[in-house]
């Protein structure tokens, strides 16, 4: 394997000159630069990336921290970030925090040791001052943190009102909500949208709140208990995984969807098309969210101006069999 000294010898220059060409740091005249690049090509020289990282304190690497990669929402988000970062020759280090602050802080320490050039956060576990101390550009994705950090989210509040109104429009009057984790901003925005819409409709009933924690199994078990205690004819789940759990619970009790209980989820993941019946959902532009966040981070790393600091992307209702139209009650 060729070394930097081999390149210097073939090009007839010093090792320091080769280093300046490789790192684009310092003046090298055009003819000399051409000789160095030709020598690099002839020798098929590959720079030692570890050494370059230690020298430049950069790595062409970014960190992406997600709360739960088993949640089908996040793989599409990760794919979008990777696709965009690959265009700009960045490598993505994926960290799964499992919604645990200790694990997230551990990952932060590892990412700092690897001199990552920036971080995309999709979790709420870090305190604001901890994020400020990271010392690298940070973009917040899906779960807003502080107004001073660039963020990309969807219209969680508006989407929740849209889902609740849809259930009302098809005839539901006892509409339950399966809520996500209370410490997660987007879960609480969806709850707030549901609550405000129900209050406006004169249907608000605090007993119809079900805790699902964004987990399919937990949502199923909680929905089973709720259905045995309260009458409900519609369910708005705070994400699609919980909507699948609710569907299983309703069917386990021998009830029909949507005739007895209509169900709508939130996210727009492919899983909603694989159930029987297929689930209605509020679809987020998941891939677009990830792509925008990645482009913002590249601009922050390269110290380029941002056209916009915060993005709130629109969502849309996708109506399927689980909320097919029925007569108003």
Tab-separated table of C-alpha atoms in Angstrom, residues 13-212:
chain	number	residue	atom	x	y	z
A	13	UNK	CA	7.950	17.384	-3.420
A	14	UNK	CA	7.955	17.296	0.388
A	15	UNK	CA	5.513	15.315	2.525
A	16	UNK	CA	4.209	18.644	3.850
A	17	UNK	CA	3.310	19.749	0.310
A	18	UNK	CA	1.372	16.520	-0.308
A	19	UNK	CA	-0.432	17.090	2.994
A	20	UNK	CA	-1.406	20.631	1.946
A	21	UNK	CA	-2.846	19.304	-1.325
A	22	UNK	CA	-4.796	16.558	0.435
A	23	UNK	CA	-6.201	18.852	3.108
A	24	UNK	CA	-6.675	21.913	0.890
A	25	UNK	CA	-4.798	23.818	3.551
A	26	UNK	CA	-2.146	26.365	2.584
A	27	UNK	CA	-0.814	27.561	-0.746
A	28	UNK	CA	0.460	25.158	-3.418
A	29	UNK	CA	1.118	26.400	-6.949
A	30	UNK	CA	-0.958	24.907	-9.734
A	31	UNK	CA	1.800	22.880	-11.429
A	32	UNK	CA	2.894	21.322	-8.156
A	33	UNK	CA	-0.692	20.453	-7.252
A	34	UNK	CA	-1.141	18.733	-10.624
A	35	UNK	CA	2.031	16.654	-10.076
A	36	UNK	CA	0.877	15.608	-6.624
A	37	UNK	CA	-2.583	14.619	-7.835
A	38	UNK	CA	-1.072	12.658	-10.726
A	39	UNK	CA	1.213	10.799	-8.302
A	40	UNK	CA	-1.758	10.033	-6.032
A	41	UNK	CA	-3.645	8.605	-9.007
A	42	UNK	CA	-0.690	6.556	-10.302
A	43	UNK	CA	-0.013	5.032	-6.881
A	44	UNK	CA	-3.721	4.657	-6.046
A	45	UNK	CA	-2.905	6.309	-2.739
A	46	UNK	CA	-5.625	6.286	-0.063
A	47	UNK	CA	-5.161	8.778	2.796
A	48	UNK	CA	-5.270	7.440	6.341
A	49	UNK	CA	-8.722	8.691	7.391
A	50	UNK	CA	-8.080	8.122	11.087
A	51	UNK	CA	-4.965	10.289	10.983
A	52	UNK	CA	-6.733	12.953	8.936
A	53	UNK	CA	-9.605	13.005	11.410
A	54	UNK	CA	-7.248	13.490	14.351
A	55	UNK	CA	-5.374	16.239	12.516
A	56	UNK	CA	-8.353	18.174	11.163
A	57	UNK	CA	-10.776	17.377	14.041
A	58	UNK	CA	-13.383	16.557	11.366
A	59	UNK	CA	-14.450	13.231	9.923
A	60	UNK	CA	-17.042	13.648	7.157
A	61	UNK	CA	-19.280	11.779	9.589
A	62	UNK	CA	-22.518	12.734	11.317
A	63	UNK	CA	-24.461	11.148	14.151
A	64	UNK	CA	-28.163	10.307	13.934
A	65	UNK	CA	-29.842	9.490	17.252
A	66	UNK	CA	-33.276	7.839	17.119
A	67	UNK	CA	-35.405	6.712	20.078
A	68	UNK	CA	-36.557	3.307	18.795
A	69	UNK	CA	-35.430	1.828	15.473
A	70	UNK	CA	-37.987	-0.975	15.847
A	71	UNK	CA	-40.737	1.626	15.379
A	72	UNK	CA	-41.503	1.420	11.623
A	73	UNK	CA	-41.600	5.233	11.399
A	74	UNK	CA	-37.854	5.634	11.907
A	75	UNK	CA	-36.289	3.386	9.209
A	76	UNK	CA	-37.721	5.591	6.450
A	77	UNK	CA	-36.458	8.682	8.255
A	78	UNK	CA	-32.996	7.117	8.576
A	79	UNK	CA	-32.993	6.130	4.897
A	80	UNK	CA	-33.690	9.718	3.845
A	81	UNK	CA	-30.859	11.093	6.005
A	82	UNK	CA	-28.442	8.487	4.642
A	83	UNK	CA	-29.427	9.131	1.025
A	84	UNK	CA	-28.799	12.871	1.306
A	85	UNK	CA	-25.620	12.526	3.345
A	86	UNK	CA	-24.188	10.065	0.806
A	87	UNK	CA	-24.587	12.722	-1.884
A	88	UNK	CA	-22.271	14.980	0.126
A	89	UNK	CA	-19.869	12.097	0.984
A	90	UNK	CA	-20.817	11.954	4.659
A	91	UNK	CA	-21.098	8.722	6.626
A	92	UNK	CA	-23.969	8.329	9.100
A	93	UNK	CA	-23.483	6.717	12.516
A	94	UNK	CA	-26.887	5.476	13.710
A	95	UNK	CA	-27.534	5.438	17.458
A	96	UNK	CA	-30.648	3.869	19.013
A	97	UNK	CA	-31.330	5.411	22.428
A	98	UNK	CA	-34.347	3.295	23.473
A	99	UNK	CA	-35.807	6.500	24.987
A	100	UNK	CA	-33.153	6.320	27.752
A	101	UNK	CA	-31.286	9.502	28.672
A	102	UNK	CA	-28.274	7.566	30.019
A	103	UNK	CA	-27.865	5.702	26.743
A	104	UNK	CA	-28.257	8.886	24.739
A	105	UNK	CA	-25.580	10.655	26.782
A	106	UNK	CA	-23.285	7.667	26.281
A	107	UNK	CA	-23.770	7.893	22.520
A	108	UNK	CA	-23.099	11.631	22.600
A	109	UNK	CA	-19.760	10.947	24.273
A	110	UNK	CA	-18.834	8.379	21.629
A	111	UNK	CA	-19.830	10.690	18.775
A	112	UNK	CA	-17.706	13.508	20.218
A	113	UNK	CA	-14.710	11.152	20.470
A	114	UNK	CA	-15.124	10.336	16.790
A	115	UNK	CA	-15.138	14.039	15.886
A	116	UNK	CA	-18.492	13.897	14.103
A	117	UNK	CA	-19.166	17.039	12.101
A	118	UNK	CA	-22.810	17.314	13.196
A	119	UNK	CA	-25.709	15.511	14.839
A	120	UNK	CA	-29.378	14.985	13.965
A	121	UNK	CA	-31.528	14.420	17.052
A	122	UNK	CA	-34.953	12.766	16.960
A	123	UNK	CA	-35.237	12.355	20.728
A	124	UNK	CA	-36.149	14.500	23.742
A	125	UNK	CA	-33.832	13.006	26.353
A	126	UNK	CA	-31.109	15.675	26.407
A	127	UNK	CA	-31.490	18.939	28.300
A	128	UNK	CA	-31.126	22.127	26.280
A	129	UNK	CA	-27.833	23.096	27.939
A	130	UNK	CA	-26.407	19.645	27.146
A	131	UNK	CA	-27.190	20.139	23.461
A	132	UNK	CA	-25.603	23.594	23.540
A	133	UNK	CA	-22.405	22.053	24.921
A	134	UNK	CA	-22.023	19.575	22.037
A	135	UNK	CA	-19.882	22.012	20.080
A	136	UNK	CA	-21.079	20.801	16.658
A	137	UNK	CA	-24.053	21.774	14.483
A	138	UNK	CA	-27.295	20.126	15.625
A	139	UNK	CA	-30.581	19.729	13.738
A	140	UNK	CA	-33.699	18.534	15.547
A	141	UNK	CA	-35.944	16.186	13.585
A	142	UNK	CA	-39.539	15.107	14.395
A	143	UNK	CA	-39.362	16.233	18.041
A	144	UNK	CA	-38.642	19.970	18.482
A	145	UNK	CA	-36.302	20.941	21.310
A	146	UNK	CA	-35.320	24.616	21.467
A	147	UNK	CA	-36.238	27.452	19.153
A	148	UNK	CA	-32.555	28.263	18.611
A	149	UNK	CA	-31.877	24.895	16.951
A	150	UNK	CA	-32.974	24.252	13.347
A	151	UNK	CA	-35.911	21.847	13.319
A	152	UNK	CA	-38.008	19.816	10.900
A	153	UNK	CA	-41.372	18.544	12.095
A	154	UNK	CA	-44.821	17.794	10.722
A	155	UNK	CA	-48.054	19.533	11.731
A	156	UNK	CA	-48.828	17.258	14.675
A	157	UNK	CA	-51.499	19.486	16.169
A	158	UNK	CA	-53.330	20.054	12.884
A	159	UNK	CA	-53.060	16.381	11.947
A	160	UNK	CA	-54.614	15.323	15.242
A	161	UNK	CA	-57.551	17.669	14.739
A	162	UNK	CA	-57.933	16.330	11.194
A	163	UNK	CA	-58.038	12.719	12.433
A	164	UNK	CA	-60.558	13.493	15.189
A	165	UNK	CA	-62.800	15.491	12.852
A	166	UNK	CA	-62.690	12.648	10.323
A	167	UNK	CA	-64.028	10.210	12.903
A	168	UNK	CA	-66.760	12.693	13.808
A	169	UNK	CA	-67.669	13.204	10.145
A	170	UNK	CA	-68.253	9.479	9.619
A	171	UNK	CA	-70.614	9.338	12.589
A	172	UNK	CA	-68.458	8.633	15.658
A	173	UNK	CA	-69.425	10.416	18.879
A	174	UNK	CA	-67.517	8.519	21.581
A	175	UNK	CA	-64.005	8.992	20.254
A	176	UNK	CA	-61.075	7.688	22.304
A	177	UNK	CA	-57.435	8.701	21.922
A	178	UNK	CA	-54.459	6.384	22.419
A	179	UNK	CA	-51.768	8.716	23.654
A	180	UNK	CA	-48.012	8.473	23.130
A	181	UNK	CA	-45.382	9.128	25.840
A	182	UNK	CA	-46.186	12.239	27.860
A	183	UNK	CA	-42.549	13.424	27.718
A	184	UNK	CA	-42.499	13.391	23.904
A	185	UNK	CA	-43.414	16.729	22.342
A	186	UNK	CA	-45.125	15.399	19.222
A	187	UNK	CA	-47.238	12.974	21.265
A	188	UNK	CA	-48.502	15.807	23.414
A	189	UNK	CA	-49.185	17.996	20.373
A	190	UNK	CA	-51.337	15.207	18.938
A	191	UNK	CA	-53.138	14.850	22.255
A	192	UNK	CA	-53.700	18.614	22.372
A	193	UNK	CA	-55.142	18.601	18.851
A	194	UNK	CA	-57.510	15.753	19.767
A	195	UNK	CA	-58.570	17.453	23.014
A	196	UNK	CA	-59.233	20.826	21.370
A	197	UNK	CA	-61.251	19.262	18.555
A	198	UNK	CA	-63.314	17.172	20.997
A	199	UNK	CA	-63.980	20.222	23.177
A	200	UNK	CA	-65.052	22.235	20.163
A	201	UNK	CA	-67.423	19.433	19.177
A	202	UNK	CA	-68.786	19.229	22.729
A	203	UNK	CA	-67.640	15.592	23.064
A	204	UNK	CA	-64.679	15.881	25.441
A	205	UNK	CA	-64.455	12.986	27.911
A	206	UNK	CA	-61.208	12.547	29.859
A	207	UNK	CA	-62.068	8.899	30.528
A	208	UNK	CA	-61.519	8.111	26.844
A	209	UNK	CA	-57.745	8.771	27.038
A	210	UNK	CA	-55.731	5.551	26.707
A	211	UNK	CA	-51.983	5.365	27.434
A	212	UNK	CA	-50.162	3.494	24.683
